[in-house]
Tab-separated table of C-alpha atoms and ligand atoms in Angstrom:
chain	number	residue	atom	x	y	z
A	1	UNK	CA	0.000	0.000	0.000
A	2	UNK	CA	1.698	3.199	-0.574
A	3	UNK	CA	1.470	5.886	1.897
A	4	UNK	CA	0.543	9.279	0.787
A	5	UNK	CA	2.785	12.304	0.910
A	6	UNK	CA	1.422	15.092	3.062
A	7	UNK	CA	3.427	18.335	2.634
A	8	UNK	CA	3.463	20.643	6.041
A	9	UNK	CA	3.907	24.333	6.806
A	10	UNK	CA	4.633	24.655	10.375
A	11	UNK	CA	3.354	27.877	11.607
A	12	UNK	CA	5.033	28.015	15.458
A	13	UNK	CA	8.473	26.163	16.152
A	14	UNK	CA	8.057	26.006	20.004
A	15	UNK	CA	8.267	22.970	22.297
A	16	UNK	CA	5.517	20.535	20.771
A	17	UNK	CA	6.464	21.742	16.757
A	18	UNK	CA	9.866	20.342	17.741
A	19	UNK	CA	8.639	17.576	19.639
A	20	UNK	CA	6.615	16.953	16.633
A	21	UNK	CA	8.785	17.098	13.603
A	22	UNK	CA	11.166	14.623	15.980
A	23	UNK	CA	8.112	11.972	16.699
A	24	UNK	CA	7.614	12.225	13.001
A	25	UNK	CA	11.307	10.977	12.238
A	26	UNK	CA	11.225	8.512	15.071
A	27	UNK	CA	7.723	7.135	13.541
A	28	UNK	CA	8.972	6.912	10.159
A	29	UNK	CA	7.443	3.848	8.526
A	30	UNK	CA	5.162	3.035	11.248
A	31	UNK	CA	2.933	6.015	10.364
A	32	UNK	CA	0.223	5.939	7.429
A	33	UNK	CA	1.880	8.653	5.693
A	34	UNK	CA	5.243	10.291	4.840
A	35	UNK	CA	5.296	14.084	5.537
A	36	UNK	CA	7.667	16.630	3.902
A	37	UNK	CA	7.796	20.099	5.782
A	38	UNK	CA	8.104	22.479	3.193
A	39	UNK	CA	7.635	25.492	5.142
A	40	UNK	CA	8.322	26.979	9.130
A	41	UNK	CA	7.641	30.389	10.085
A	42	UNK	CA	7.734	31.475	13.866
A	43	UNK	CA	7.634	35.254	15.498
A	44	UNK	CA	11.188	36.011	16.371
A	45	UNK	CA	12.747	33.534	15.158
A	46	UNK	CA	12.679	33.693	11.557
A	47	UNK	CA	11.408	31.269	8.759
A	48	UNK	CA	12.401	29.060	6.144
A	49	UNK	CA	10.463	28.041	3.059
A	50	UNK	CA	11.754	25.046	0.528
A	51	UNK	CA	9.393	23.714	-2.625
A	52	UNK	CA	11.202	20.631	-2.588
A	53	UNK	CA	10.968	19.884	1.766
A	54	UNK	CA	13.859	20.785	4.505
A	55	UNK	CA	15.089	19.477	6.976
A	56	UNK	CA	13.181	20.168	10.272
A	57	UNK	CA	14.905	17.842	12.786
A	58	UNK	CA	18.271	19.972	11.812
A	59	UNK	CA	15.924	22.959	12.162
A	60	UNK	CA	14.344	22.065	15.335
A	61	UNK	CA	18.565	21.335	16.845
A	62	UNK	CA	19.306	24.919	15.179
A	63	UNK	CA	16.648	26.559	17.143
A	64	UNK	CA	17.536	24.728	19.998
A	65	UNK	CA	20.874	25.605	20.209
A	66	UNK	CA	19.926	29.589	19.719
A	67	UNK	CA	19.700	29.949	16.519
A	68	UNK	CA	17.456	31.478	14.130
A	69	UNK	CA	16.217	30.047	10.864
A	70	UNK	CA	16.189	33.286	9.120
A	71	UNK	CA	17.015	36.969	9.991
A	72	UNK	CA	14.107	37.587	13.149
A	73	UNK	CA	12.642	40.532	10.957
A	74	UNK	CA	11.984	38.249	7.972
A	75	UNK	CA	9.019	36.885	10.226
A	76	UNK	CA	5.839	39.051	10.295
A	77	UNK	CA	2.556	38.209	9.606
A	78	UNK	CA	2.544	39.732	6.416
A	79	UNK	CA	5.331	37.194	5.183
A	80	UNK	CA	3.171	34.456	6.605
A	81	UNK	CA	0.029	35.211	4.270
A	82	UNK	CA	2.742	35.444	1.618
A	83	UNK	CA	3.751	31.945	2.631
A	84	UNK	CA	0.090	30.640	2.558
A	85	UNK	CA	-0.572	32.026	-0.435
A	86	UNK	CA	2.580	30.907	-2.390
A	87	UNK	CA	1.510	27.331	-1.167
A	88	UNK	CA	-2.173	27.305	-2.581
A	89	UNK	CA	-0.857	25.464	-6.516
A	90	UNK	CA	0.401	22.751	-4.464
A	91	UNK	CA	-2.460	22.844	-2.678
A	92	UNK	CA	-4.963	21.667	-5.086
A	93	UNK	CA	-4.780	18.082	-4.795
A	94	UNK	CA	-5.326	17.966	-0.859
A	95	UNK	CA	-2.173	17.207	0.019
A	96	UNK	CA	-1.060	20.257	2.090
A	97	UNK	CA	-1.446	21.253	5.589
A	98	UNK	CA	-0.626	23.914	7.929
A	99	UNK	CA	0.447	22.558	11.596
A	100	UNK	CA	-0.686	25.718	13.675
A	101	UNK	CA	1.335	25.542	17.130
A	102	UNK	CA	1.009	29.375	18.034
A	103	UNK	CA	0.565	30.138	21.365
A	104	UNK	CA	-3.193	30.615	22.729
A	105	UNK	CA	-4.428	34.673	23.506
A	106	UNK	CA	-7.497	34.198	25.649
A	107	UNK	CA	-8.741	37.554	24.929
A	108	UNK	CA	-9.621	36.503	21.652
A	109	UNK	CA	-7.974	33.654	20.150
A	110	UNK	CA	-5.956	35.573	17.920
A	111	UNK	CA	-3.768	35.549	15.635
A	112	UNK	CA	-3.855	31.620	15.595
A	113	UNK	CA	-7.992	31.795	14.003
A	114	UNK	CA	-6.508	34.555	11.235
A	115	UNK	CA	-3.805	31.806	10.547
A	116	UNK	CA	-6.140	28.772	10.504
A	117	UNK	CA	-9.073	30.741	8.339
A	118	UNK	CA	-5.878	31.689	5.924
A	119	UNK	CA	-4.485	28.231	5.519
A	120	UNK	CA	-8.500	26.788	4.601
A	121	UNK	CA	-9.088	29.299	2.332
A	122	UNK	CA	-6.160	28.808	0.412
A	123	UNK	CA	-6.614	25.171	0.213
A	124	UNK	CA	-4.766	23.688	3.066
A	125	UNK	CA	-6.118	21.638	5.537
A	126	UNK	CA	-5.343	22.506	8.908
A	127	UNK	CA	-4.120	20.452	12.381
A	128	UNK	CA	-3.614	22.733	15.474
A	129	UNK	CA	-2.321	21.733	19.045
A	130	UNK	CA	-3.837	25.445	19.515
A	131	UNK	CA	-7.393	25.858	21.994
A	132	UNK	CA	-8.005	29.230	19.984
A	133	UNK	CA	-9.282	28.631	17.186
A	134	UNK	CA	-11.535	25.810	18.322
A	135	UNK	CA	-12.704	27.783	21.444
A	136	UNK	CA	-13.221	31.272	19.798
A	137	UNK	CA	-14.156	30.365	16.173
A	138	UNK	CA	-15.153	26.662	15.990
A	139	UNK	CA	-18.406	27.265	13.829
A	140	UNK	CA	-17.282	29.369	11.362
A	141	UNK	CA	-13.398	27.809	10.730
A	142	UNK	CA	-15.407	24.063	10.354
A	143	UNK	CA	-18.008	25.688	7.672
A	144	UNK	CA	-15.123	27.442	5.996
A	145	UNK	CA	-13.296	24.270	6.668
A	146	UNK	CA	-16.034	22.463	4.702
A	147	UNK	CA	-16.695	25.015	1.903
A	148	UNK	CA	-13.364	24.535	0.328
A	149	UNK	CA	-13.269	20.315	1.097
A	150	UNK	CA	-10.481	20.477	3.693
A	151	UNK	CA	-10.308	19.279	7.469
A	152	UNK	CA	-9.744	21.991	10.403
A	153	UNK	CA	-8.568	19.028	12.940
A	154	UNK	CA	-7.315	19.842	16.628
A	155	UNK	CA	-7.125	17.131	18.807
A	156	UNK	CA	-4.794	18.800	20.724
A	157	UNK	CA	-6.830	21.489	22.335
A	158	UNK	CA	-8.070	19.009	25.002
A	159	UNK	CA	-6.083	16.189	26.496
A	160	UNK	CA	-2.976	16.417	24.117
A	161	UNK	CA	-3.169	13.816	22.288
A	162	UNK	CA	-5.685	11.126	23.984
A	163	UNK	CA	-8.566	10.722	21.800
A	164	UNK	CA	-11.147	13.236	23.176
A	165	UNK	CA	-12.682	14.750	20.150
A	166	UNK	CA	-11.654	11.673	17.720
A	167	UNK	CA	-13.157	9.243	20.254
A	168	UNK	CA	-16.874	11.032	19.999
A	169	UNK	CA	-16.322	12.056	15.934
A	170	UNK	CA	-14.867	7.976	15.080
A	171	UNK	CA	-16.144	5.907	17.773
A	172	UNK	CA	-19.573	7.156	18.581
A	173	UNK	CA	-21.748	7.526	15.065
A	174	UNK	CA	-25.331	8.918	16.012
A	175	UNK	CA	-24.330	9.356	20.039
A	176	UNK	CA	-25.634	12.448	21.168
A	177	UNK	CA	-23.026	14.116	24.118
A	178	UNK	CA	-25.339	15.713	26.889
A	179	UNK	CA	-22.847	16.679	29.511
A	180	UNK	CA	-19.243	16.091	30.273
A	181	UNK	CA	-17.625	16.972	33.551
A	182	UNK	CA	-13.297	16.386	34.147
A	183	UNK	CA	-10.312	17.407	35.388
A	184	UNK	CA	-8.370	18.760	32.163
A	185	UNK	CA	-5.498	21.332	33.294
A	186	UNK	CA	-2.556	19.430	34.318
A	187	UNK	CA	-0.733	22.078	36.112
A	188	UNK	CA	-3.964	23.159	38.422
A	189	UNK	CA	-4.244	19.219	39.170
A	190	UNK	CA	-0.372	18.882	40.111
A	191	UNK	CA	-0.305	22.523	41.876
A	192	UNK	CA	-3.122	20.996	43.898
A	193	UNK	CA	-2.243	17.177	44.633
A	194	UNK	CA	1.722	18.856	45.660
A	195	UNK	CA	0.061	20.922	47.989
A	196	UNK	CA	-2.046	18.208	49.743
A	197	UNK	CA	1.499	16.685	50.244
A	198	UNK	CA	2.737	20.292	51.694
A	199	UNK	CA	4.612	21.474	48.903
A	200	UNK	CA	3.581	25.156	48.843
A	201	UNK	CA	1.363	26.355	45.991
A	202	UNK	CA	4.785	28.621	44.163
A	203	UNK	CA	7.014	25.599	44.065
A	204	UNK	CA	4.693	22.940	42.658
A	205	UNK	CA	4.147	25.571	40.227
A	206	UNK	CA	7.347	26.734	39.265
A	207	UNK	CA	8.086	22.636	38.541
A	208	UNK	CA	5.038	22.728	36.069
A	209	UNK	CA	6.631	25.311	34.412
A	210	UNK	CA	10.034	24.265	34.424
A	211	UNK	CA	8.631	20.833	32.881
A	212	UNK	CA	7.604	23.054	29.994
A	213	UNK	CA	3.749	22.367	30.881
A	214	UNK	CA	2.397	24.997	32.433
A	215	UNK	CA	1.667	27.597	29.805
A	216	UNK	CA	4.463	30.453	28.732
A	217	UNK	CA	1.815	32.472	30.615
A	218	UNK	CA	0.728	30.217	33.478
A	219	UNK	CA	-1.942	32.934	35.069
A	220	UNK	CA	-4.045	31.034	31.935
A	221	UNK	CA	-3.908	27.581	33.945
A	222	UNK	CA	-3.988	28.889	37.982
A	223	UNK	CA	-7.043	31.604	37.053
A	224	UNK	CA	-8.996	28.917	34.460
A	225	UNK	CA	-8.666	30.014	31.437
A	226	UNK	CA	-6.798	26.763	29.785
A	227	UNK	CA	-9.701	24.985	31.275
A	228	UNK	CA	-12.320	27.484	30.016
A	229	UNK	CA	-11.032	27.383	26.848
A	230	UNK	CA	-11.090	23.446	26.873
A	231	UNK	CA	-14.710	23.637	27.645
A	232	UNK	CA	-15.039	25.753	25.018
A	233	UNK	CA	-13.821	23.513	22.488
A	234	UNK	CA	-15.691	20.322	23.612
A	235	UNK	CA	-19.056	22.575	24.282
A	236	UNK	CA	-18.633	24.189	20.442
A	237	UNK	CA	-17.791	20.339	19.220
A	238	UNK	CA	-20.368	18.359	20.860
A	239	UNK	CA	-22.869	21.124	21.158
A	240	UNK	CA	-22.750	23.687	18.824
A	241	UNK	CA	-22.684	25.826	21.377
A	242	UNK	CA	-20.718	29.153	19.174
A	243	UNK	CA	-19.806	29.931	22.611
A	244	UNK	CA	-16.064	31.142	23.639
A	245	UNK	CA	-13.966	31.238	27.218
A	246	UNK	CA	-15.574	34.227	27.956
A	247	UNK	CA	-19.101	32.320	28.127
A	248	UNK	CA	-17.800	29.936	30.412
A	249	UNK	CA	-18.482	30.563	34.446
A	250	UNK	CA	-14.709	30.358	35.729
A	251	UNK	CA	-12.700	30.395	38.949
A	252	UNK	CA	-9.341	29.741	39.151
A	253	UNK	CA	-7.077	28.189	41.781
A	254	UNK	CA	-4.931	31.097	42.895
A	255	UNK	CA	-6.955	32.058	45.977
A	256	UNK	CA	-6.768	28.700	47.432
A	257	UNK	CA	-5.037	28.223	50.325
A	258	UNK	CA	-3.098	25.401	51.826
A	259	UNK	CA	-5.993	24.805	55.012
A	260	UNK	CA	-8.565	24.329	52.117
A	261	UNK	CA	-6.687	21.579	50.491
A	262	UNK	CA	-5.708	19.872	53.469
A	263	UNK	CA	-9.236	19.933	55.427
A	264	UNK	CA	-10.130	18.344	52.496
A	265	UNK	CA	-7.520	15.455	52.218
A	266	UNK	CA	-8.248	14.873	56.167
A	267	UNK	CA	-11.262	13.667	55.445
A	268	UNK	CA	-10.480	11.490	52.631
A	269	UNK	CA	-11.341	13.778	49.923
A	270	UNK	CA	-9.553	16.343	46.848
A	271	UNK	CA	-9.560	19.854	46.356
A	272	UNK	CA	-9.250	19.747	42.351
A	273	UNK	CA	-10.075	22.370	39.330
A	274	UNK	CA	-13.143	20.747	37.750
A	275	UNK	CA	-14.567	21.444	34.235
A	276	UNK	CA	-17.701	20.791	32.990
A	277	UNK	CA	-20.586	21.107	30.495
A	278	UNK	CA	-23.800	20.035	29.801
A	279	UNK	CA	-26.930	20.992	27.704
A	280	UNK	CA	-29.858	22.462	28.980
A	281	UNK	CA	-33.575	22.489	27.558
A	282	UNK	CA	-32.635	26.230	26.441
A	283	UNK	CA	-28.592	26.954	25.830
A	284	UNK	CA	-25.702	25.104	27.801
A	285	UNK	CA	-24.495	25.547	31.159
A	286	UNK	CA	-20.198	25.654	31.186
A	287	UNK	CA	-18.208	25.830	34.254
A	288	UNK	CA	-14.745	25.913	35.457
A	289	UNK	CA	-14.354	26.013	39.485
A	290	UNK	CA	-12.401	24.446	42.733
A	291	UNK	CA	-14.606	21.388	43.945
A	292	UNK	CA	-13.891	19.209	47.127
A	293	UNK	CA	-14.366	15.739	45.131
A	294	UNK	CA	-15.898	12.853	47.739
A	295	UNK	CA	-14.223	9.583	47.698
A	296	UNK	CA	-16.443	7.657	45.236
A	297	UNK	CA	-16.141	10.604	43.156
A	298	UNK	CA	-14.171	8.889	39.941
A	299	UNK	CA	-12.421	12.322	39.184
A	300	UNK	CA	-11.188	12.165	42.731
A	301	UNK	CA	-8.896	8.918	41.877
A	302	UNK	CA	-6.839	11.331	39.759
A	303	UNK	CA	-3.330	12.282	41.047
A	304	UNK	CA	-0.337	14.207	40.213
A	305	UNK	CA	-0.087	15.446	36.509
A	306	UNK	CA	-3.261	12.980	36.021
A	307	UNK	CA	-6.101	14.118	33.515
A	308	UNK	CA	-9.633	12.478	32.695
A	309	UNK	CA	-13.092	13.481	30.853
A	310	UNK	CA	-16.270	11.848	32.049
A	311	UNK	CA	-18.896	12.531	28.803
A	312	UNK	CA	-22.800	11.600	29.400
A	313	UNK	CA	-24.463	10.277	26.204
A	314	UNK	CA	-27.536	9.433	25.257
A	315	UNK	CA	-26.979	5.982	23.939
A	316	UNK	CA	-23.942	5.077	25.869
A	317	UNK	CA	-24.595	6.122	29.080
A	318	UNK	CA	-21.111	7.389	31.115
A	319	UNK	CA	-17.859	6.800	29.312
A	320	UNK	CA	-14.687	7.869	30.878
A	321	UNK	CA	-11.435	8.604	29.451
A	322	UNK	CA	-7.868	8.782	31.714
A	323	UNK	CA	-5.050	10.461	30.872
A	324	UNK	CA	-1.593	9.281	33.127
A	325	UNK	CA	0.834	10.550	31.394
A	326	UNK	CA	1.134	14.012	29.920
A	327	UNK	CA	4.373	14.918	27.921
A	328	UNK	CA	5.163	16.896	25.130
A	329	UNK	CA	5.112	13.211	23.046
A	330	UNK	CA	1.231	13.163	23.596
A	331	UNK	CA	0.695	16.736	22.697
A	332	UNK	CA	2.818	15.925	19.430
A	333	UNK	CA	0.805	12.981	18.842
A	334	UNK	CA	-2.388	14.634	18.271
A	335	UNK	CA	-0.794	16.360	15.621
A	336	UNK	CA	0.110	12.541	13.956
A	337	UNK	CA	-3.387	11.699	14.554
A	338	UNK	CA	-4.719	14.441	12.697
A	339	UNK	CA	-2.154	14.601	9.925
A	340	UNK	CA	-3.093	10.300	9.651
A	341	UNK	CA	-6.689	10.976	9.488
A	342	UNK	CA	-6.679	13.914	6.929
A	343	UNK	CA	-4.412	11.282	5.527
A	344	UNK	CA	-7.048	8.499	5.258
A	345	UNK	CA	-10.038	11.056	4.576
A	346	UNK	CA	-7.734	12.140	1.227
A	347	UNK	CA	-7.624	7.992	0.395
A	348	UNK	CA	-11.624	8.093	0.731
A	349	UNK	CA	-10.983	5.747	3.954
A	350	UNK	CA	-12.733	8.339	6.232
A	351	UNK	CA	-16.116	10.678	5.983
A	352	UNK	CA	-14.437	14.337	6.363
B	401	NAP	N1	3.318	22.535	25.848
B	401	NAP	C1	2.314	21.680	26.053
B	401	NAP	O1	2.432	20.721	26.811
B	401	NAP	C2	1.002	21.861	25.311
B	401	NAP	C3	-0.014	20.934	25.477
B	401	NAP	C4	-1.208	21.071	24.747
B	401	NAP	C5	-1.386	22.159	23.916
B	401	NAP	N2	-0.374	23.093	23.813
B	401	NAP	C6	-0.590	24.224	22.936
B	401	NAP	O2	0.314	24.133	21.844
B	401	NAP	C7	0.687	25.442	21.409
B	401	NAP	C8	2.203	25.546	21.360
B	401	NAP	O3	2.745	25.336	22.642
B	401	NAP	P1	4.328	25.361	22.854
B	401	NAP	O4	4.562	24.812	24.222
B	401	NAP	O5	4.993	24.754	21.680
B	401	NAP	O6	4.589	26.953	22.853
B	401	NAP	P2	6.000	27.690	22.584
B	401	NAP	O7	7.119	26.787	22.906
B	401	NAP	O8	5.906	29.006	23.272
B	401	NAP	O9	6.000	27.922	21.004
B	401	NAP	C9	5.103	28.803	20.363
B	401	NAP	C10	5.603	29.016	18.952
B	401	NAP	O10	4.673	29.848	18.252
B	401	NAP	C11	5.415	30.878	17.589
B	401	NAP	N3	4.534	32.029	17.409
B	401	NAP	C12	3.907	32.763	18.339
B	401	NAP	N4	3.169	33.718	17.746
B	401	NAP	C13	3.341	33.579	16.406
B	401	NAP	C14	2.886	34.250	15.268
B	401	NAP	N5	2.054	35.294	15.382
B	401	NAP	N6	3.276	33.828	14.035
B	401	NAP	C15	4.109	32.782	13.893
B	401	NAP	N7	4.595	32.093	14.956
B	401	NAP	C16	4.225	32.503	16.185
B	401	NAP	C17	6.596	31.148	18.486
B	401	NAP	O11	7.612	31.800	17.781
B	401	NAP	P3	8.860	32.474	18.578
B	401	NAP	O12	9.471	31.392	19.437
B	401	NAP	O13	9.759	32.909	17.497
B	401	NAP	O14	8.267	33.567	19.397
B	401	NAP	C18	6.964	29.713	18.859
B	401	NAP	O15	7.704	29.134	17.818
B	401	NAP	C19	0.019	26.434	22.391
B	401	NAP	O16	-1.171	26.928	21.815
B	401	NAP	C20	-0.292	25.574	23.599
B	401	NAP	O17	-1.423	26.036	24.320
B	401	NAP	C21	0.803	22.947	24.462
């Protein structure tokens, strides 16, 4: 069976773009396809274009080692449309996508939904590890998305890369999602199981960060907003909610103090970050807030840098998904996932 080529313009060369052009080297022949990055532009540290594919791994040791793939100043967003647009003749036959890795602007999701709604309409498809787009835009990028035949994919948003939004979209045909309720910000759930161990609250978070998983900006994971925008995404996916973070009810963990935690763990219970969703007779009700979890509670198993998403169906009753391990590998992998399924869609092996 021959594999089809994908080419890939990597817009964002940060932690999980490097991650990711590595996993796809280490992959190789296991994967359904063979990739060729033809493109990577970043903010400050240049960009580098090549018709005929380039070497990313070398790029990804360059950057690591300080360098920059370009002069910084060659990198604005103007060059970027220029890069999109050069791309959309090799674009016709499906075979192109843009691997969006920006970093996420709660305020308004920007300028990662300018780069995804560029990319579509010149013909690419589109996999993002980015919450923004999905959580600010997800309506409109999915109908522009289907106007011009290409996939806007983006497993990535919510649990890296264990199948959240594949495992509803593949697994569950004609399921309707009611409600889902988890704990999905790794950093709030580590800050908050260190603490109930007395580590204080500034350490366990200055380890999250130094582990490259809090966020560049981690007042987005301590004051809710990575979790708002999570619920976002899944509330826009599963309920067509056109809603954004700012719709979602949110508190944050910042103004809880060590007593809370550990009254709670006395008594055989966990002070934890929960986020949920759910669909009401009128509109949908989206929260993100502290909640003492009972023992019994199946959230309140979760430990450490531990993740999981409880979804209520229709058809399937409660079905649970956990998440042990979260590394920059699994956050690259929902990239692979994507690029194999837009992949398999192009073969006519998959409904878009
Ligand atoms: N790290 C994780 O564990 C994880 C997990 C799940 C999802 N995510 C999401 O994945 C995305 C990337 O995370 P990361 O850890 O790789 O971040 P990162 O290391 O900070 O990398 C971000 C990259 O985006 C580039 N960039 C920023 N603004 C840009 C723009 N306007 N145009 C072009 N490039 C731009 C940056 O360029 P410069 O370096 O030149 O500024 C950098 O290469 C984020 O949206 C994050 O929320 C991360």
């Amino acid at each position: 069976v021959t594999r089809p080529t994908l080419q890939l313009l990597l817009v964002g060369f940060g932690h999980v773009a490097r991650r990711f052009v590595r996993l796809l080297a280490e992959q190789g022949e296991r994967l359904p396809f063979t990739a060729t990055v033809v493109g990577i532009v970043t903010r400050r540290h240049g960009l580098c274009v090549a018709d005929r594919g380039l070497d990313a791994v070398a790029a990804a040791d360059l950057v690591e080692r300080g360098g920059l793939l370009s002069p910084p100043e060659a990198s604005s967003p103007e060059a970027l449309v220029n890069v999109v647009f050069d791309l959309r003749e090799a674009a016709v036959g499906g075979r192109v996508v843009m691997v969006e890795t920006t970093l996420l602007d709660v305020r308004d999701g920007q300028p990662a939904r300018r780069h995804v709604d560029a990319g579509l309409h010149a013909g690419l498809h589109v996999v993002s590890a980015n919450k923004g787009p999905a959580a600010f835009a997800w309506r409109a990028l999915q109908h522009t998305a289907r106007r011009a035949n290409r996939s806007f994919l983006c497993e990535g948003a919510v649990m890296d890369g264990i199948p959240v939004l594949g495992l509803v979209r593949d697994t569950m045909p004609g399921v309707r999602v009611e409600g889902f309720r988890g704990i999905v910000n790794t950093t709030c759930g580590f800050v908050l199981s260190a603490m109930e161990q007395g580590q204080p609250y500034a350490a366990a978070l200055a380890e999250m960060q130094a582990r490259g998983i809090a966020e560049a900006d981690p007042s987005l994971d301590v004051d809710g907003w990575d979790a708002a925008a999570k619920v976002a995404v899944l509330a826009n996916a599963w309920f067509d909610a056109g809603v954004t973070p700012h719709d979602v009810a949110r508190t944050g963990i910042a103004g809880i103090e060590p007593r809370d935690v550990l009254a709670a763990a006395a008594r055989g219970a966990h002070l934890r970050l929960v986020a949920s969703g759910r669909r009401l007779s009128a509109g949908v009700a989206l929260r993100v807030a502290p909640e003492v979890l009972e023992p019994g509670d199946p959230l309140a198993t979760l430990r450490g840098v531990e993740n999981a998403l409880y979804v209520t169906t229709d058809l399937l009753g409660e079905v649970g998904i956990v998440q042990r391990t979260g590394t920059l590998t699994q956050t690259a992998y929902a990239l692979v996932a994507d690029l194999a399924r837009v992949a398999a869609v192009g073969a006519g092996h998959l409904q878009p």
